[in-house]
Short mmCIF file of C-alpha atoms and ligand atoms in Angstrom, two decimals:
data_model
loop_
_atom_site.label_atom_id
_atom_site.label_comp_id
_atom_site.label_asym_id
_atom_site.label_seq_id
_atom_site.Cartn_x
_atom_site.Cartn_y
_atom_site.Cartn_z
CA MET A 1 -43.31 -18.64 -1.16
CA ALA A 2 -43.34 -15.06 -0.82
CA ALA A 3 -42.25 -14.97 2.72
CA GLY A 4 -39.07 -17.04 1.36
CA TRP A 5 -38.25 -15.22 -1.38
CA GLY A 6 -38.45 -12.36 1.22
CA ARG A 7 -36.20 -13.78 3.60
CA LEU A 8 -34.06 -14.71 0.60
CA ALA A 9 -33.82 -11.23 -0.72
CA ALA A 10 -32.90 -9.92 2.68
CA LEU A 11 -30.08 -12.09 2.91
CA LEU A 12 -28.91 -11.49 0.00
CA LEU A 13 -29.18 -7.69 0.76
CA LEU A 14 -27.65 -8.61 4.02
CA GLY A 15 -24.84 -10.70 2.16
CA ALA A 16 -24.17 -7.17 -0.41
CA VAL A 17 -24.05 -4.99 2.52
CA VAL A 18 -21.52 -7.34 4.52
CA CYS A 19 -19.43 -7.83 1.54
CA ALA A 20 -19.68 -3.80 0.50
CA ALA A 21 -18.63 -3.15 4.04
CA GLN A 22 -15.82 -6.19 4.99
CA PRO A 23 -13.21 -5.77 2.39
CA ARG A 24 -12.36 -2.03 2.65
CA GLY A 25 -9.34 -0.74 3.91
CA ARG A 26 -7.44 -4.24 5.15
CA ILE A 27 -5.53 -7.13 3.61
CA LEU A 28 -7.97 -9.48 2.29
CA GLY A 29 -7.88 -13.07 2.85
CA GLY A 30 -4.56 -12.76 4.43
CA ALA A 31 -3.30 -13.57 7.84
CA GLU A 32 -1.45 -11.68 10.94
CA ALA A 33 2.10 -11.06 10.21
CA GLU A 34 5.29 -12.31 12.04
CA ALA A 35 5.87 -9.56 14.47
CA HIS A 36 8.83 -7.23 13.10
CA ALA A 37 9.34 -9.95 10.05
CA ARG A 38 9.12 -6.81 7.67
CA PRO A 39 11.28 -4.29 9.51
CA TYR A 40 11.10 -2.27 6.24
CA MET A 41 7.35 -1.26 6.90
CA ALA A 42 6.03 1.98 7.94
CA SER A 43 2.76 3.40 9.01
CA VAL A 44 1.87 6.47 7.34
CA GLN A 45 -0.15 8.76 10.00
CA VAL A 46 -2.25 11.69 9.48
CA ASN A 47 -3.12 13.49 12.71
CA GLY A 48 -2.38 10.44 14.78
CA SER A 49 -4.19 7.89 12.35
CA HIS A 50 -3.36 4.95 9.99
CA THR A 51 -3.76 6.58 6.66
CA CYS A 52 -1.53 4.37 4.61
CA GLY A 53 1.46 2.14 4.21
CA GLY A 54 4.95 2.99 3.25
CA PHE A 55 8.31 1.42 3.43
CA LEU A 56 11.80 2.47 4.09
CA VAL A 57 13.96 2.89 1.12
CA ALA A 58 16.84 4.94 2.63
CA GLU A 59 17.84 5.63 6.51
CA GLN A 60 15.77 8.82 6.23
CA TRP A 61 13.21 8.04 3.46
CA VAL A 62 9.86 6.35 3.11
CA LEU A 63 8.32 5.33 -0.26
CA SER A 64 4.41 5.73 0.00
CA ALA A 65 1.92 6.27 -2.72
CA ALA A 66 0.83 9.94 -3.73
CA HIS A 67 -2.80 9.78 -3.46
CA CYS A 68 -2.05 8.93 0.53
CA LEU A 69 -1.76 12.55 1.27
CA GLU A 70 -4.23 14.55 -0.84
CA ASP A 71 -5.14 17.77 1.27
CA THR A 72 -2.57 17.04 3.51
CA VAL A 73 0.70 19.09 4.75
CA ALA A 74 3.81 17.50 5.98
CA GLU A 75 3.09 18.99 9.27
CA GLU A 76 0.16 16.78 10.16
CA VAL A 77 2.16 13.71 8.73
CA GLU A 78 4.17 11.28 10.92
CA VAL A 79 5.64 7.84 10.38
CA LEU A 80 5.57 5.15 12.35
CA LEU A 81 8.10 2.64 12.70
CA GLY A 82 9.21 -0.59 14.01
CA ALA A 83 5.43 -1.39 14.43
CA HIS A 84 3.58 -4.72 14.36
CA SER A 85 0.65 -3.37 16.63
CA LEU A 86 -0.74 0.10 15.97
CA SER A 87 -1.69 0.56 19.50
CA GLN A 88 0.23 -1.59 21.85
CA PRO A 89 3.66 -0.46 23.32
CA GLU A 90 6.51 -2.18 21.62
CA PRO A 91 10.24 -1.31 22.53
CA SER A 92 10.94 -1.08 18.86
CA LYS A 93 8.54 1.42 17.44
CA ARG A 94 8.97 5.04 17.25
CA VAL A 95 7.12 7.90 15.41
CA TYR A 96 9.20 10.35 12.98
CA ASN A 97 7.88 13.49 12.18
CA VAL A 98 8.09 14.39 8.31
CA SER A 99 10.19 17.20 7.23
CA ARG A 100 9.36 16.87 3.22
CA ALA A 101 7.16 15.14 1.41
CA VAL A 102 7.50 14.74 -2.21
CA PRO A 103 4.54 13.25 -4.52
CA HIS A 104 6.04 12.33 -7.96
CA PRO A 105 5.36 15.55 -9.87
CA ASP A 106 3.40 13.98 -12.79
CA SER A 107 0.80 12.36 -10.13
CA ARG A 108 -2.90 13.71 -10.40
CA ARG A 109 -5.39 13.47 -8.49
CA ASP A 110 -8.13 11.71 -11.24
CA THR A 111 -5.47 9.02 -12.36
CA ILE A 112 -3.30 6.02 -10.58
CA ASP A 113 -0.57 7.20 -12.89
CA HIS A 114 3.03 7.66 -11.00
CA ASP A 115 1.25 7.05 -7.72
CA LEU A 116 4.31 7.39 -5.78
CA LEU A 117 5.24 9.41 -2.85
CA LEU A 118 8.53 9.98 -1.25
CA LEU A 119 8.36 11.25 2.58
CA GLN A 120 11.48 12.39 4.37
CA LEU A 121 11.88 12.01 8.16
CA SER A 122 13.10 14.69 10.21
CA GLU A 123 16.16 12.07 11.38
CA LYS A 124 17.63 9.20 10.20
CA ALA A 125 15.57 6.32 11.52
CA ALA A 126 17.36 4.03 14.19
CA LEU A 127 17.92 1.17 12.53
CA GLY A 128 17.51 -2.21 14.26
CA PRO A 129 16.38 -5.74 13.87
CA ALA A 130 12.62 -4.53 13.75
CA VAL A 131 13.82 -1.30 11.57
CA ARG A 132 15.46 -1.82 8.25
CA THR A 133 15.59 -0.70 5.10
CA LEU A 134 13.70 -2.93 2.04
CA PRO A 135 15.94 -3.18 -1.42
CA TRP A 136 13.91 -2.11 -4.13
CA GLN A 137 13.61 -3.23 -7.84
CA ARG A 138 16.31 -1.19 -10.03
CA VAL A 139 16.10 -3.37 -13.09
CA ASP A 140 13.30 -2.03 -15.40
CA ARG A 141 11.87 -5.61 -16.44
CA ASP A 142 8.50 -7.16 -15.68
CA VAL A 143 8.33 -9.76 -12.91
CA ALA A 144 7.21 -13.11 -14.44
CA PRO A 145 3.66 -13.86 -14.36
CA GLY A 146 2.88 -16.33 -11.45
CA THR A 147 5.64 -15.30 -8.69
CA LEU A 148 4.24 -15.21 -5.59
CA CYS A 149 4.34 -11.71 -3.83
CA ASP A 150 4.47 -10.79 -0.22
CA VAL A 151 2.08 -7.52 0.39
CA ALA A 152 1.40 -6.31 4.17
CA GLY A 153 -0.68 -3.55 5.52
CA TRP A 154 -3.05 -2.28 8.38
CA GLY A 155 -5.45 -1.19 6.67
CA GLU A 156 -7.24 2.04 6.79
CA SER A 157 -8.86 2.85 10.21
CA LYS A 158 -11.26 5.83 9.44
CA HIS A 159 -14.14 4.22 7.17
CA THR A 160 -14.41 1.11 9.01
CA GLY A 161 -15.01 -0.01 12.60
CA HIS A 162 -12.70 -2.97 11.84
CA ARG A 163 -9.24 -1.92 11.78
CA PRO A 164 -6.70 -4.52 11.98
CA ASP A 165 -4.19 -3.37 14.58
CA ARG A 166 -1.56 -5.89 14.16
CA LEU A 167 0.15 -6.23 10.75
CA GLN A 168 -1.32 -8.43 8.01
CA HIS A 169 0.07 -9.92 5.06
CA VAL A 170 -0.86 -12.06 2.26
CA LEU A 171 0.97 -13.51 -0.67
CA VAL A 172 -0.36 -12.51 -4.52
CA PRO A 173 0.60 -13.98 -7.68
CA VAL A 174 1.39 -11.78 -10.19
CA LEU A 175 -0.50 -11.32 -13.40
CA ASP A 176 0.46 -10.77 -16.97
CA ARG A 177 -0.40 -7.52 -17.86
CA ALA A 178 -1.82 -8.42 -21.21
CA THR A 179 -4.33 -10.35 -19.37
CA CYS A 180 -5.10 -7.60 -16.65
CA ASN A 181 -5.69 -5.06 -19.50
CA LYS A 182 -8.34 -7.19 -20.71
CA ARG A 183 -11.86 -5.66 -21.64
CA ALA A 184 -13.44 -7.59 -18.34
CA LEU A 185 -10.66 -6.65 -16.01
CA HIS A 186 -8.86 -3.10 -16.18
CA ASP A 187 -9.41 -2.33 -19.74
CA GLY A 188 -6.56 -1.11 -20.79
CA ALA A 189 -5.62 0.91 -17.49
CA ILE A 190 -2.43 -0.64 -16.82
CA SER A 191 0.64 1.31 -18.38
CA ALA A 192 3.95 -0.39 -18.72
CA ARG A 193 5.11 1.34 -15.04
CA MET A 194 2.36 -0.87 -13.41
CA LEU A 195 1.84 -4.46 -12.42
CA CYS A 196 -0.79 -6.09 -11.64
CA ALA A 197 -1.41 -9.14 -8.89
CA GLU A 198 -4.69 -11.53 -8.92
CA SER A 199 -7.08 -10.22 -6.53
CA ASN A 200 -9.25 -13.59 -5.74
CA ARG A 201 -10.60 -13.32 -2.41
CA ARG A 202 -6.70 -12.74 -1.46
CA ASP A 203 -5.51 -8.89 -2.02
CA SER A 204 -4.50 -5.69 -0.98
CA CYS A 205 -7.09 -2.98 -0.20
CA LYS A 206 -7.11 0.93 -0.17
CA GLY A 207 -5.54 1.18 3.74
CA ASP A 208 -2.45 -0.54 2.40
CA SER A 209 -1.82 1.83 -0.21
CA GLY A 210 1.75 2.87 -0.70
CA GLY A 211 3.15 -0.58 1.20
CA PRO A 212 5.23 -2.89 -0.75
CA LEU A 213 4.72 -5.49 -3.21
CA VAL A 214 7.74 -7.81 -2.35
CA CYS A 215 8.72 -10.44 -4.85
CA GLY A 216 11.97 -12.55 -3.70
CA GLY A 217 13.11 -9.96 -0.96
CA VAL A 218 13.04 -7.17 -3.34
CA ALA A 219 10.06 -4.13 -3.60
CA GLU A 220 8.92 -4.57 -7.10
CA GLY A 221 6.03 -2.51 -6.44
CA VAL A 222 4.02 0.14 -4.63
CA VAL A 223 0.41 -0.52 -3.94
CA THR A 224 -1.94 2.32 -5.90
CA SER A 225 -4.12 4.64 -3.52
CA GLY A 226 -6.98 4.90 -6.03
CA SER A 227 -10.28 3.54 -4.98
CA ARG A 228 -10.80 -0.07 -6.36
CA VAL A 229 -13.11 -2.99 -5.50
CA CYS A 230 -11.00 -5.16 -3.58
CA GLY A 231 -10.78 -9.31 -3.50
CA ASN A 232 -12.84 -9.25 -7.04
CA ARG A 233 -10.92 -11.66 -9.34
CA LYS A 234 -11.95 -9.26 -12.23
CA LYS A 235 -10.35 -6.38 -10.38
CA PRO A 236 -6.83 -7.35 -10.18
CA GLY A 237 -4.45 -5.24 -7.61
CA ILE A 238 -2.62 -2.32 -9.25
CA TYR A 239 0.96 -1.84 -7.94
CA THR A 240 3.35 1.02 -9.44
CA ARG A 241 6.74 -0.75 -10.60
CA VAL A 242 9.67 1.07 -8.59
CA ALA A 243 11.98 0.11 -11.20
CA SER A 244 10.34 2.63 -13.79
CA TYR A 245 10.82 5.52 -10.97
CA ALA A 246 14.56 4.40 -10.20
CA ALA A 247 15.62 7.93 -11.45
CA TRP A 248 13.14 10.24 -9.89
CA ILE A 249 13.62 8.24 -6.32
CA ASP A 250 17.16 8.23 -6.64
CA GLY A 251 17.32 11.99 -7.66
CA VAL A 252 15.01 13.20 -4.68
CA VAL A 253 16.56 10.76 -2.14
CA GLY A 254 19.95 11.86 -3.50
CA GLY A 255 18.90 15.51 -2.65
CA ALA A 256 18.53 16.55 -6.53
CA ALA A 257 15.72 19.16 -7.06
CA ALA A 258 12.40 16.98 -6.94
C1 NAG B 1 -5.57 17.47 11.05
O1 NAG B 1 -5.65 18.31 12.09
C2 NAG B 1 -5.70 19.44 12.11
C3 NAG B 1 -5.58 20.40 13.23
O2 NAG B 1 -6.47 19.86 14.26
C4 NAG B 1 -6.72 20.06 11.43
O3 NAG B 1 -7.08 21.30 10.44
C5 NAG B 1 -7.04 19.21 9.99
O4 NAG B 1 -7.80 19.12 8.97
C6 NAG B 1 -6.72 17.69 10.32
N1 NAG B 1 -6.32 16.96 8.96
C7 NAG B 1 -6.60 15.85 8.58
C8 NAG B 1 -6.40 15.26 7.14
O5 NAG B 1 -7.47 15.29 9.18
C1 NAG B 2 7.69 16.49 15.82
O1 NAG B 2 6.88 18.01 15.45
C2 NAG B 2 6.40 18.41 16.61
C3 NAG B 2 5.61 19.77 15.97
O2 NAG B 2 6.20 20.57 15.26
C4 NAG B 2 7.17 19.06 17.89
O3 NAG B 2 6.99 19.24 18.89
C5 NAG B 2 8.25 17.40 18.28
O4 NAG B 2 9.25 17.67 19.18
C6 NAG B 2 8.54 16.90 16.98
N1 NAG B 2 9.38 15.48 17.31
C7 NAG B 2 10.68 15.30 16.88
C8 NAG B 2 10.74 13.87 17.59
O5 NAG B 2 11.22 15.59 16.12
#
């Protein structure tokens, strides 16, 4: 009996270790995306390593999440467009330098509020079938709960052995804010400028930060970049609502002072 319990405990411990290690930095419960079917996807890279997702909102601008580039200067940042595999050569792949990194002025290290970042490429992206801008929502209205939205990403490469080399994606249903703000879930942390999506085994995770939540072909949200448990239904995925920041995005992209 004692040996049995010991083994059970060891198994539980192993299970805990595996569970703790496995979800980090990758789309959970998803599948490999169809190659180049999300031509807006960007891999934001620091010193040549995938750090965050992002998406092309204008020919020369990528939207991502503010915390992705803390402690980083624009010179170390590059943006990879037209990719499916991060490592394999693909004719559509191209790396761009970043001439300007503009975090939202109210983003703060210790909160997930205003977690947006605009990256200006040093030149206009070469658009084509595998590189295109994604329309984003400008009407400041909540997405209907239950709407199935698509989130894609390469996950983070730094802290885990398994980095998904090819783009992964998953469909997640939008969760209403009142439920998401329940004490047992995010306990009031979700502002009107954020939205939640269910995270029951299927979820976005840390390395997917900065990528878009796409509902009906339009970006509604950006995967936030705070540390968060992934794949736990009690910790729904948190996304920054782009419509709530339309004036800021237009101002920066249009050349007004950030
Ligand atoms: C990127 O590389 C530079 C030069 O090697 C180094 O100083 C810097 O710390 C690196 N940045 C990150 C975020 O790893
Ligand atoms: C990107 O920046 C590096 C370092 O500043 C430079 O050597 C390189 O030529 C630039 N590449 C492009 C495509 O502008």
